[in-house]
Coordinates of C-alpha atoms and ligand atoms in Angstrom, one line a residue:
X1 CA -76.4 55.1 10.6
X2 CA -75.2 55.0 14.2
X3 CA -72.5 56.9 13.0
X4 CA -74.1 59.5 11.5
X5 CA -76.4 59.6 14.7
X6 CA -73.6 60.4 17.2
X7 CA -72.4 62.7 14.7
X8 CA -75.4 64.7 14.4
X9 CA -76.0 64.3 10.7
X10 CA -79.3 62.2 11.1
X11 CA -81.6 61.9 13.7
X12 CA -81.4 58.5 15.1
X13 CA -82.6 56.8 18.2
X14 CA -80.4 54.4 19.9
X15 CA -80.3 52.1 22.6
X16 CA -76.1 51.9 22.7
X17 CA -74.4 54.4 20.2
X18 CA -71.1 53.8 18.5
X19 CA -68.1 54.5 20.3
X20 CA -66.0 53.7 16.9
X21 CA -67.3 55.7 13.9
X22 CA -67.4 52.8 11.1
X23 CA -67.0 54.8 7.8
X24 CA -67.3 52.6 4.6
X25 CA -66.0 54.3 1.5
X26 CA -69.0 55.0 -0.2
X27 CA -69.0 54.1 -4.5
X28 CA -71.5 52.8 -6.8
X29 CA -69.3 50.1 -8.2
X30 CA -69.5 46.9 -7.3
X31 CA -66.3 45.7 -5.2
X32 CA -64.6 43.4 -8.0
X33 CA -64.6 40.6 -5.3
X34 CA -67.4 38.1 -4.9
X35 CA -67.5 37.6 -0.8
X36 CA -70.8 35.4 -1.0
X37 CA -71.8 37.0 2.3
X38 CA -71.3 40.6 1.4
X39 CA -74.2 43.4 0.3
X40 CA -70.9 45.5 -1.8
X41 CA -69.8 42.1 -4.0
X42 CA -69.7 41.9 -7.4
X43 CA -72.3 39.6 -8.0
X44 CA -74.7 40.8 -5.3
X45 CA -78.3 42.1 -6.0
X46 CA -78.3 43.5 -2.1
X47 CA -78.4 47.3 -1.8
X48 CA -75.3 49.3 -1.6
X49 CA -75.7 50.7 1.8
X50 CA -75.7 47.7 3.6
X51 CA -73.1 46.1 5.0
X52 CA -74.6 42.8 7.0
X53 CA -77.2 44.0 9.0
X54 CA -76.0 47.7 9.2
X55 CA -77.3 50.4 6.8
X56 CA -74.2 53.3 5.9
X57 CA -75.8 56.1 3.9
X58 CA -73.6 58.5 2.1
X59 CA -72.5 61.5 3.8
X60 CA -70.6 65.0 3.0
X61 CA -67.0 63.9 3.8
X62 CA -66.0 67.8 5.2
X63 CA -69.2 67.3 7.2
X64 CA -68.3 64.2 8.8
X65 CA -64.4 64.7 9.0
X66 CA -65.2 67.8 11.2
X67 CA -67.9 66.6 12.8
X68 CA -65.7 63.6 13.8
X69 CA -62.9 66.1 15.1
X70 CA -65.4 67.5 17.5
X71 CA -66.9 64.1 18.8
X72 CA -63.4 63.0 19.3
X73 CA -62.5 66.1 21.1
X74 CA -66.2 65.6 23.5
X75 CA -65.2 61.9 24.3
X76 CA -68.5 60.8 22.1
X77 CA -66.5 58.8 19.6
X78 CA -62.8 57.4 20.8
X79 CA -61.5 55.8 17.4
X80 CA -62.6 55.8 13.1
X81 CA -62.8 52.6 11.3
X82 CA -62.4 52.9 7.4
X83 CA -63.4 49.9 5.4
X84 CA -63.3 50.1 1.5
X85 CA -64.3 47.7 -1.4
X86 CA -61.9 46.9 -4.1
X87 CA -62.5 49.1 -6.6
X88 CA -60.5 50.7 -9.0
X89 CA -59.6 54.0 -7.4
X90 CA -60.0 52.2 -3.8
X91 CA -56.1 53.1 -3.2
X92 CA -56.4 56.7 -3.7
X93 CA -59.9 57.5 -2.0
X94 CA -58.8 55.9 1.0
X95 CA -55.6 58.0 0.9
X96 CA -57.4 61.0 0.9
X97 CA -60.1 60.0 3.6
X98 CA -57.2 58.8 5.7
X99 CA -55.3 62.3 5.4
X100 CA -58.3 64.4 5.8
X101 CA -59.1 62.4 8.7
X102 CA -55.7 63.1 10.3
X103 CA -55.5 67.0 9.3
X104 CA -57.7 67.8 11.7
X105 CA -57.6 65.1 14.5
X106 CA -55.6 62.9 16.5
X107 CA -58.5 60.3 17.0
X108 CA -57.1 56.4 16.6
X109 CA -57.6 54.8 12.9
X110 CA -57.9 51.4 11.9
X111 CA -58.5 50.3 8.6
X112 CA -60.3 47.3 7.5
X113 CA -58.5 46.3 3.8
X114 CA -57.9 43.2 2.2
X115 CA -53.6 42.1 2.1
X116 CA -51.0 44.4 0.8
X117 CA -47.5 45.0 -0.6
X118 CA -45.1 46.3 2.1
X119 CA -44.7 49.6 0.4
X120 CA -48.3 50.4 1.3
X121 CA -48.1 49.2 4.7
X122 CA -45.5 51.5 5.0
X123 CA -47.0 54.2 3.6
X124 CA -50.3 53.7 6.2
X125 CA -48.1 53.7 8.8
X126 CA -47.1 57.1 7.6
X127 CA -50.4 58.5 6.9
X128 CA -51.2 57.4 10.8
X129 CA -53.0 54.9 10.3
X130 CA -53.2 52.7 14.2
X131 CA -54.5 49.2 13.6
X132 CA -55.2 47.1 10.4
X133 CA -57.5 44.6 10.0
X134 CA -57.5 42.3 7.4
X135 CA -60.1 39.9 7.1
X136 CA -60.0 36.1 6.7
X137 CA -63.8 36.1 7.3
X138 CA -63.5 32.0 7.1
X139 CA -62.0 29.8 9.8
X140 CA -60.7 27.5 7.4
X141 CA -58.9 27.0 4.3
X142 CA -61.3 25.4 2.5
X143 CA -64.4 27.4 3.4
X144 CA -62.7 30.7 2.8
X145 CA -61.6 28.9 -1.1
X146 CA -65.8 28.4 -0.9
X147 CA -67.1 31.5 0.5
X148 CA -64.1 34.2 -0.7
X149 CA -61.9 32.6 -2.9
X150 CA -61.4 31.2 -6.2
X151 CA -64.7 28.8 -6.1
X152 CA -66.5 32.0 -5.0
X153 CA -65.1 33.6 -8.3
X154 CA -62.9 36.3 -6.2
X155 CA -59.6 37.1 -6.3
X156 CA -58.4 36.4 -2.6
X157 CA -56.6 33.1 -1.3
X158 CA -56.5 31.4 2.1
X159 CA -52.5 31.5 2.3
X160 CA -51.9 35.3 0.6
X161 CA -54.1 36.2 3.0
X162 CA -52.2 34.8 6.1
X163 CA -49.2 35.8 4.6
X164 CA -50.5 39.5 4.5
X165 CA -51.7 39.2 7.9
X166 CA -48.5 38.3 9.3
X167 CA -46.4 40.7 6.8
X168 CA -48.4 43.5 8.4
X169 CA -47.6 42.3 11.6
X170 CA -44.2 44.0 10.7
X171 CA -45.1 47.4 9.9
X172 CA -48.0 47.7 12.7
X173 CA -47.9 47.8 16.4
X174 CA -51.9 46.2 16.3
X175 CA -52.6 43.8 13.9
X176 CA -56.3 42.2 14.0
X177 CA -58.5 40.0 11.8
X178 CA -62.0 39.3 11.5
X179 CA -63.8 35.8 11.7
X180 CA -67.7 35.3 10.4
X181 CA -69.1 32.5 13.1
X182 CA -71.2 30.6 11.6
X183 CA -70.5 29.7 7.7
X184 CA -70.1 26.4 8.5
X185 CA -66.9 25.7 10.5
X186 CA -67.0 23.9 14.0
X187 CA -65.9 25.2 17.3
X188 CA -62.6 23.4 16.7
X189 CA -62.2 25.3 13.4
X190 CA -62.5 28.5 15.0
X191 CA -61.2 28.2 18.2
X192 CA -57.7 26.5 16.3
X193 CA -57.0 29.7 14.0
X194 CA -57.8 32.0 16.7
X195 CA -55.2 30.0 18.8
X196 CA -52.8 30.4 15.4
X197 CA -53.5 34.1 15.1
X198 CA -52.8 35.0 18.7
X199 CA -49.4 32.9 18.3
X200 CA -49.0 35.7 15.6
X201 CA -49.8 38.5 18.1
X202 CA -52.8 39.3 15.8
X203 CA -56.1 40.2 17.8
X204 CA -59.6 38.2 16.2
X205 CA -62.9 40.2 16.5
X206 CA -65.9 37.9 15.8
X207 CA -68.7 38.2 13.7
X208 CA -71.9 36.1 13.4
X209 CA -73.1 35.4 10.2
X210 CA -75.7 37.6 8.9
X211 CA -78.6 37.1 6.2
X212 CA -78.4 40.0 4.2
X213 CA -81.4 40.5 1.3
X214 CA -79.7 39.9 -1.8
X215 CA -76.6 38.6 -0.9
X216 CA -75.1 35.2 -2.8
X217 CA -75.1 33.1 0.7
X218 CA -78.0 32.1 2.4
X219 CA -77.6 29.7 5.3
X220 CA -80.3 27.7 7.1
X221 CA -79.6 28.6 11.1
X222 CA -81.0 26.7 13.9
X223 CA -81.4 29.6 16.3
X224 CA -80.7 27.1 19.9
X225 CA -76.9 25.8 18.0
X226 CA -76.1 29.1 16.3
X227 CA -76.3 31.1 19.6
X228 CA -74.5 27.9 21.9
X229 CA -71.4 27.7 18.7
X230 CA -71.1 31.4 19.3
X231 CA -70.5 31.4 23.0
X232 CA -68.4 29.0 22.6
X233 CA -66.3 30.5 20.6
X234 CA -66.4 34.3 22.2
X235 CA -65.8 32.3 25.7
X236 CA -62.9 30.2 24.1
X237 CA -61.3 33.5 22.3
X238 CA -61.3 35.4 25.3
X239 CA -59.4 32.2 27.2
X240 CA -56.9 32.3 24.5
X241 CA -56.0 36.1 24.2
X242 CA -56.3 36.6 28.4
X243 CA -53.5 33.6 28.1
X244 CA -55.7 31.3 30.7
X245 CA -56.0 28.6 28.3
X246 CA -54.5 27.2 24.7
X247 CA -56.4 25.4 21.9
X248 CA -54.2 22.6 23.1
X249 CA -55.5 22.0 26.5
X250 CA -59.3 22.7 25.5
X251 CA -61.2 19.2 24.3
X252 CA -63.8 18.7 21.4
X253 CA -65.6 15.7 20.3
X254 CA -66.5 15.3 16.2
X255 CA -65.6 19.3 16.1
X256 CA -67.6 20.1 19.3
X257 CA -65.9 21.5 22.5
X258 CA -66.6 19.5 25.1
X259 CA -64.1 20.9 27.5
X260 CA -62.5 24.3 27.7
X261 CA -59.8 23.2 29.8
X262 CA -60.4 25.5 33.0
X263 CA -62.0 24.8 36.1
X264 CA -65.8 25.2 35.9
X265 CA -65.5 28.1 38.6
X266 CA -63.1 29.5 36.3
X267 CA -66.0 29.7 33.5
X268 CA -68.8 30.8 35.4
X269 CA -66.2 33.7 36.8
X270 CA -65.6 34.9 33.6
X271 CA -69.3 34.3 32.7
X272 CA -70.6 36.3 35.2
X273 CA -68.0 39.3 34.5
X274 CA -69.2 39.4 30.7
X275 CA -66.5 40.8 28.7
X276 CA -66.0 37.6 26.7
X277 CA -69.4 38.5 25.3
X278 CA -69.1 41.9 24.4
X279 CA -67.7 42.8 21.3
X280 CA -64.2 42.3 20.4
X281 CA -61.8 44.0 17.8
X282 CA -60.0 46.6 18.1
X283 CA -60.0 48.9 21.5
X284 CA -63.4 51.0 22.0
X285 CA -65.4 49.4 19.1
X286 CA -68.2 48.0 19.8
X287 CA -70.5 47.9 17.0
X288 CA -74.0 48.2 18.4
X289 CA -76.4 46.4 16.4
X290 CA -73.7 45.2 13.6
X291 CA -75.2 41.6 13.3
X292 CA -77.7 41.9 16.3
X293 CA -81.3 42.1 16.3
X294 CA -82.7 42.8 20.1
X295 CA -83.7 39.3 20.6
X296 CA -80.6 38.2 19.3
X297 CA -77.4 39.5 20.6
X298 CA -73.9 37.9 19.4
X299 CA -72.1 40.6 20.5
X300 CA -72.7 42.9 23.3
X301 CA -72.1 46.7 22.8
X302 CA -72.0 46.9 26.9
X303 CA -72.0 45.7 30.0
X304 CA -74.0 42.8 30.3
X305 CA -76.8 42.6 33.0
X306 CA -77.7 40.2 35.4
X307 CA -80.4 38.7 33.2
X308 CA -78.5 38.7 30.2
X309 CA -75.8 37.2 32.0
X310 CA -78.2 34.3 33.1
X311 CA -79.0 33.5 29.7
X312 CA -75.2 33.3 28.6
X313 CA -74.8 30.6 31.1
X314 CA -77.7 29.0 29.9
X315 CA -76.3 28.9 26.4
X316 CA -73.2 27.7 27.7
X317 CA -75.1 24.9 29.1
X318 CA -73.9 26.0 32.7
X319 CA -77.2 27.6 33.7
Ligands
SF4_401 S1 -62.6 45.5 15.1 FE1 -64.1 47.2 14.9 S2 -62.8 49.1 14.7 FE2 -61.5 47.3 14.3 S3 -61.5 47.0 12.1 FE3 -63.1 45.7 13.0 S4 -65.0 46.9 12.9 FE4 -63.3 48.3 12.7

């Protein structure tokens, strides 16, 4: 909807708009995978134009392919995200998007897609496509196997997955995945896969888990630890990929981190600078209001401000 907004093509009003235009692939099938936290899966009753918390209503492509062109062009938008379902003609409508997008503009692409042969990697690579995310959602083996996998009744595995991520590593200069905080893992959990990924070279955007009406998972959340897990895992990412700290020199007790393993002046620096708390991914997205409600914000679309910046360190603990 943001999207569509900085486009023109609805009239929205907005606090922070999108400086990525996220374009799902819009279909009325279900996605033949059962992700128990996803709106599109197979065995979802949640609507079709939700994904998490944000709504994507269907749009003329021309419209929003040239439209996109000139919001490019203006400096409104500075890269397009695709993300697509697996459905059956998933390959060839992405194909399509991906060249109409390029026939006109030069504007950076990622695609979000679950793992593929090298042949299609290839082929992306062609076609221009920049970055490719693919998705473990689930920091660890076993709640990936519960939440995506085979005990989910979906088609997608723990270790094809890694292996797909690192395969692409091969054929793409950027490589990212993307984590859902809060399905059940512990700081450890997270903050030890990030730690594998960037040994990879593969860049992790977070996400918080997000109640969506309809869809298969629904977690209790106590609001005081969901918020105190997340900062520690955006502070603890940010250590990792800035190459200040490793998983190895951070402590945790039962699963917990106790200890980042920086100096506390270290912490409250980078606390008070912010960007470990905006959102992370790929360069210039920044999904406003993705998984955020305005009392609630995982991941900031901005600059943080001073009173914002006040409550991280309370959350930390360090306030
Ligand atoms: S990090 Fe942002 S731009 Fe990159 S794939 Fe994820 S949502 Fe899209």
């Amino acid at each position: 909807m943001g999207t569509l907004g900085v486009l023109g093509l609805e009239l929205v009003q907005m606090d922070t708009p999108p400086t990525t235009a996220y374009l799902q692939i819009y279909t009325e099938e279900r996605c033949k995978a059962n992700c128990l936290f996803c709106a599109q899966a197979k065995d979802s009753r949640a609507g079709l134009t939700h994904i998490a918390r944000g709504m994507y209503i269907p749009a003329d492509l021309d419209a929003v392919v040239s439209r996109l062109k000139m919001a490019y062009e203006k400096g409104y938008l500075r890269r397009a995200c695709i993300q697509t379902a697996l459905y059956d003609k998933w390959w060839e409508d992405t194909v399509y998007l991906i060249k109409s997008i390029r026939e006109k503009s030069d504007i950076p692409v990622s695609l979000s897609v679950f793992p593929l042969g090298d042949e299609r990697y290839e082929e992306l690579c062609r076609l221009g496509v920049n970055e490719i995310v693919i998705p473990l959602d689930a920091c660890t083996p076993g709640l990936f196997d519960k939440i995506k996998g085979k005990s989910a009744g979906g088609p997608y595995a723990w270790e094809r997955h890694l292996d797909g991520i690192k395969r692409a590593a091969r054929f793409f200069e950027s490589v990212g995945t993307h984590l859902i905080i809060g399905l059940g893992e512990t700081d450890e959990d997270a903050v030890k896969i990030i730690d594998e990924l960037h040994g990879y070279n593969v860049n992790t955007a977070l996400f918080s888990y997000t109640y969506v009406p309809g869809a298969q998972l629904v977690l209790e959340t106590n609001k005081e630890e969901s918020i105190r897990h997340y900062r520690t895992v955006q502070m603890a990412r940010y250590l990792i990929l800035e190459g200040i700290v490793a998983y190895l020199d951070m402590r945790f007790t039962d699963g917990a981190l106790c200890d980042f393993g920086a100096q506390r002046d270290v912490i409250l620096r980078l606390i008070e600078d912010g960007t470990a708390f905006q959102t992370s991914g790929c360069p210039e997205c920044n999904r406003p209001m993705a998984n955020e409600t305005f009392s609630m914000m995982y991941n900031f679309p901005r600059k943080l401000n001073d009173k914002e910046i006040a409550s991280v360190k309370k959350e930390l603990g360090l306030g």
